[in-house]
Coordinates of N, CA and C in Angstrom, one line a residue:
G1 N -31.8 12.1 -4.3 CA -30.6 11.4 -4.5 C -30.0 10.9 -3.2
T2 N -29.0 10.1 -3.4 CA -28.3 9.5 -2.2 C -27.0 10.3 -1.9
D3 N -26.7 11.3 -2.6 CA -25.5 12.1 -2.3 C -25.5 12.7 -0.9
G4 N -24.4 12.5 -0.2 CA -24.4 13.0 1.1 C -25.0 12.1 2.2
D5 N -25.5 11.0 1.7 CA -26.1 10.0 2.7 C -25.0 9.0 3.0
F6 N -24.4 9.1 4.2 CA -23.4 8.2 4.6 C -23.9 7.1 5.5
S7 N -25.2 7.0 5.7 CA -25.8 6.0 6.7 C -25.4 4.6 6.4
E8 N -25.3 4.2 5.2 CA -25.0 2.8 4.8 C -23.5 2.5 5.2
L9 N -22.7 3.5 4.9 CA -21.2 3.3 5.2 C -21.0 3.4 6.7
E10 N -21.8 4.2 7.4 CA -21.7 4.3 8.9 C -22.1 3.0 9.5
A11 N -23.2 2.4 8.9 CA -23.6 1.1 9.4 C -22.6 0.0 9.2
L12 N -21.9 0.1 8.1 CA -20.8 -0.9 7.8 C -19.7 -0.7 8.8
V13 N -19.2 0.5 9.0 CA -18.1 0.8 9.9 C -18.4 0.3 11.3
E14 N -19.6 0.4 11.7 CA -20.0 0.0 13.1 C -19.8 -1.5 13.3
R15 N -19.8 -2.3 12.2 CA -19.7 -3.7 12.3 C -18.3 -4.2 12.2
V16 N -17.4 -3.3 11.9 CA -16.0 -3.7 11.7 C -15.2 -3.2 12.9
P17 N -14.5 -4.1 13.7 CA -13.7 -3.6 14.8 C -12.6 -2.7 14.4
N18 N -12.4 -1.7 15.2 CA -11.3 -0.7 14.9 C -11.4 0.0 13.6
A19 N -12.6 0.1 13.0 CA -12.7 0.8 11.7 C -13.1 2.3 12.0
A20 N -12.9 3.1 10.9 CA -13.3 4.5 11.0 C -13.7 4.9 9.6
L21 N -14.6 5.9 9.5 CA -15.0 6.4 8.3 C -14.2 7.7 7.9
G22 N -13.6 7.6 6.7 CA -12.9 8.7 6.2 C -13.7 9.4 5.1
S23 N -13.2 10.5 4.5 CA -13.9 11.2 3.5 C -13.0 11.8 2.5
S24 N -13.6 12.2 1.4 CA -12.9 12.9 0.3 C -13.1 14.4 0.6
R25 N -12.3 15.2 -0.1 CA -12.4 16.7 0.0 C -13.8 17.1 -0.5
A26 N -14.3 16.5 -1.6 CA -15.5 16.9 -2.1 C -16.7 16.8 -1.1
A27 N -16.7 15.7 -0.4 CA -17.7 15.5 0.7 C -17.6 16.5 1.8
V28 N -16.4 16.9 2.1 CA -16.2 17.9 3.2 C -16.6 19.3 2.6
N29 N -16.2 19.6 1.4 CA -16.6 20.8 0.8 C -18.1 21.0 0.7
E30 N -18.9 19.9 0.5 CA -20.3 19.9 0.4 C -21.0 20.1 1.8
G31 N -20.1 19.9 2.8 CA -20.7 20.0 4.2 C -21.2 18.7 4.7
W32 N -20.9 17.6 3.9 CA -21.5 16.3 4.3 C -20.7 15.6 5.4
R33 N -19.4 15.9 5.5 CA -18.5 15.3 6.5 C -17.7 16.4 7.1
P34 N -17.3 16.2 8.4 CA -16.4 17.2 9.0 C -15.0 17.1 8.4
H35 N -14.2 18.2 8.4 CA -12.9 18.2 7.9 C -12.0 17.1 8.5
D36 N -12.2 16.8 9.8 CA -11.4 15.8 10.5 C -11.4 14.5 9.8
D37 N -12.5 14.2 9.0 CA -12.6 12.9 8.3 C -11.8 12.9 7.0
Q38 N -11.4 14.1 6.5 CA -10.8 14.1 5.2 C -9.5 13.4 5.1
I39 N -9.3 12.6 4.1 CA -8.1 11.9 3.8 C -7.5 12.5 2.6
G40 N -6.2 12.8 2.6 CA -5.6 13.3 1.4 C -4.4 14.2 1.7
Q41 N -3.9 14.9 0.7 CA -2.7 15.7 0.8 C -2.9 16.8 1.9
T42 N -4.1 17.4 2.0 CA -4.4 18.5 3.0 C -5.2 17.9 4.1
G43 N -5.4 16.6 4.1 CA -6.2 16.0 5.2 C -5.3 15.0 6.0
A44 N -6.0 14.0 6.5 CA -5.3 12.9 7.3 C -4.5 12.0 6.4
K45 N -3.4 11.5 6.9 CA -2.7 10.4 6.3 C -3.0 9.1 7.1
I46 N -3.4 8.1 6.4 CA -3.9 6.9 7.1 C -3.0 5.7 6.6
A47 N -2.9 4.7 7.5 CA -2.1 3.5 7.2 C -2.8 2.3 7.8
P48 N -4.1 2.0 7.4 CA -4.8 0.8 7.9 C -4.4 -0.5 7.3
E49 N -4.8 -1.6 7.9 CA -4.6 -2.9 7.3 C -5.3 -2.9 5.9
I50 N -6.5 -2.4 5.9 CA -7.3 -2.4 4.7 C -8.1 -1.1 4.6
Y51 N -8.0 -0.5 3.4 CA -8.7 0.8 3.1 C -9.8 0.5 2.1
I52 N -11.0 0.9 2.3 CA -12.1 0.6 1.4 C -12.6 1.9 0.9
P53 N -12.0 2.4 -0.2 CA -12.6 3.7 -0.8 C -13.8 3.3 -1.6
A54 N -15.0 3.9 -1.2 CA -16.3 3.7 -1.9 C -16.7 5.0 -2.6
G55 N -16.8 4.9 -3.9 CA -17.2 6.1 -4.7 C -16.1 7.1 -4.7
I56 N -14.9 6.7 -4.6 CA -13.7 7.7 -4.6 C -13.0 7.5 -6.0
S57 N -12.8 8.6 -6.6 CA -12.2 8.6 -8.0 C -10.7 8.1 -8.0
G58 N -10.0 8.5 -6.9 CA -8.6 8.2 -6.8 C -7.7 9.3 -7.3
A59 N -8.1 10.5 -7.0 CA -7.2 11.7 -7.4 C -5.9 11.5 -6.7
V60 N -4.9 12.1 -7.3 CA -3.5 12.0 -6.7 C -3.5 12.5 -5.3
Q61 N -4.1 13.6 -5.0 CA -4.1 14.2 -3.7 C -4.7 13.2 -2.6
H62 N -5.7 12.5 -3.0 CA -6.3 11.5 -2.1 C -5.4 10.3 -1.9
M63 N -4.8 9.9 -3.0 CA -3.9 8.7 -2.9 C -2.7 9.0 -2.0
V64 N -2.2 10.3 -1.9 CA -1.2 10.6 -1.0 C -1.6 10.3 0.4
G65 N -2.9 10.5 0.8 CA -3.4 10.3 2.1 C -3.5 8.9 2.5
C66 N -3.7 8.0 1.5 CA -3.9 6.6 1.8 C -2.9 5.6 1.3
K67 N -1.7 6.2 0.9 CA -0.7 5.3 0.4 C -0.1 4.4 1.4
G68 N -0.3 4.6 2.7 CA 0.2 3.8 3.8 C -0.7 2.5 4.0
A69 N -1.8 2.5 3.3 CA -2.7 1.3 3.5 C -2.0 0.0 3.0
E70 N -2.2 -1.0 3.7 CA -1.6 -2.3 3.3 C -2.3 -2.9 2.1
N71 N -3.7 -2.8 2.2 CA -4.5 -3.3 1.1 C -5.6 -2.3 0.8
I72 N -6.0 -2.2 -0.5 CA -7.1 -1.4 -0.9 C -8.2 -2.2 -1.6
L73 N -9.4 -2.1 -1.1 CA -10.5 -2.7 -1.7 C -11.4 -1.6 -2.2
A74 N -11.4 -1.3 -3.5 CA -12.2 -0.1 -4.1 C -13.6 -0.6 -4.5
I75 N -14.5 0.3 -4.2 CA -15.9 0.1 -4.7 C -16.3 1.3 -5.5
N76 N -16.5 1.1 -6.8 CA -16.8 2.2 -7.7 C -17.6 1.7 -8.9
T77 N -18.5 2.5 -9.4 CA -19.3 2.1 -10.6 C -18.5 2.3 -11.8
D78 N -17.4 3.1 -11.8 CA -16.6 3.3 -13.0 C -15.4 2.5 -13.0
P79 N -15.3 1.5 -13.9 CA -14.2 0.6 -14.0 C -12.9 1.3 -14.4
E80 N -13.0 2.5 -15.0 CA -11.9 3.3 -15.5 C -11.3 4.2 -14.4
A81 N -12.0 4.3 -13.2 CA -11.6 5.2 -12.2 C -10.1 4.9 -11.8
A82 N -9.3 5.9 -11.5 CA -7.9 5.7 -11.1 C -7.8 4.8 -9.9
I83 N -8.7 4.9 -8.9 CA -8.7 4.1 -7.7 C -8.7 2.6 -8.0
I84 N -9.5 2.3 -9.1 CA -9.6 0.9 -9.5 C -8.2 0.3 -9.9
Q85 N -7.5 1.1 -10.6 CA -6.1 0.7 -11.1 C -5.2 0.6 -9.9
K86 N -5.4 1.3 -8.9 CA -4.4 1.3 -7.7 C -4.9 0.3 -6.6
A87 N -6.0 -0.3 -6.8 CA -6.6 -1.1 -5.7 C -6.0 -2.6 -5.8
D88 N -6.0 -3.2 -4.7 CA -5.6 -4.7 -4.7 C -6.8 -5.5 -5.1
W89 N -8.0 -5.1 -4.7 CA -9.2 -5.7 -5.1 C -10.2 -4.6 -5.5
A90 N -11.1 -4.9 -6.5 CA -12.1 -3.9 -6.9 C -13.4 -4.5 -7.1
V91 N -14.5 -3.8 -6.6 CA -15.9 -4.2 -6.9 C -16.5 -3.1 -7.7
I92 N -16.9 -3.5 -9.0 CA -17.5 -2.5 -9.9 C -19.0 -2.6 -9.6
A93 N -19.4 -1.7 -8.7 CA -20.8 -1.7 -8.3 C -21.1 -0.4 -7.6
D94 N -22.4 -0.2 -7.3 CA -22.8 1.0 -6.6 C -22.6 0.8 -5.1
L95 N -21.9 1.7 -4.4 CA -21.6 1.5 -3.0 C -22.9 1.4 -2.2
H96 N -24.0 2.0 -2.6 CA -25.2 1.9 -1.9 C -25.8 0.5 -1.9
E97 N -25.4 -0.3 -2.8 CA -25.8 -1.7 -2.9 C -24.8 -2.6 -2.2
V98 N -23.5 -2.3 -2.3 CA -22.5 -3.1 -1.8 C -22.3 -3.0 -0.3
A99 N -22.3 -1.7 0.2 CA -22.1 -1.5 1.7 C -23.1 -2.3 2.5
P100 N -24.4 -2.2 2.2 CA -25.4 -3.0 3.1 C -25.1 -4.5 3.0
A101 N -24.7 -5.0 1.8 CA -24.5 -6.4 1.6 C -23.3 -6.9 2.4
I102 N -22.3 -6.1 2.5 CA -21.1 -6.4 3.3 C -21.4 -6.4 4.7
A103 N -22.2 -5.4 5.1 CA -22.6 -5.2 6.5 C -23.4 -6.4 7.0
E104 N -24.4 -6.8 6.1 CA -25.2 -8.0 6.4 C -24.4 -9.3 6.6
E105 N -23.4 -9.4 5.7 CA -22.6 -10.6 5.7 C -21.7 -10.6 7.0
L106 N -21.2 -9.5 7.4 CA -20.4 -9.4 8.6 C -21.3 -9.8 9.8
E107 N -22.5 -9.2 9.8 CA -23.4 -9.5 10.9 C -23.8 -11.0 11.0
A108 N -24.0 -11.6 9.8 CA -24.3 -13.0 9.8 C -23.1 -13.9 10.3
R109 N -21.9 -13.4 10.1 CA -20.7 -14.1 10.6 C -20.4 -13.7 12.0
G110 N -21.2 -12.8 12.6 CA -20.9 -12.5 14.0 C -19.7 -11.6 14.2
H111 N -19.5 -10.7 13.2 CA -18.3 -9.8 13.4 C -18.7 -8.4 14.0
S112 N -19.9 -8.2 14.3 CA -20.3 -6.9 14.9 C -19.7 -6.8 16.3
E113 N -19.3 -5.6 16.6 CA -18.6 -5.3 17.9 C -19.7 -5.4 19.0

């Protein structure tokens, strides 16, 4: 399975200036990401220009951590996910397909650092 594989998201983050990779509590609990990456009520509070939650359900605790975001672009396979309702833009798709496509497009446009 692709659970715990953040390589595609890391590759995307590398192409976006001033970007960082955050995480959900679930990913931290599984040992996939360090606690420093966790966004939420018991994690970091973030206020970026744009926040791209990929495969995040949108639990209340998580939303507390990212409510400072100016824009939210959600990527999720579930159109009923809470995060989709709260997002400014939504892509209903698998993040493992979308992240590489966005990274390729950014590279094509010369946006890599």
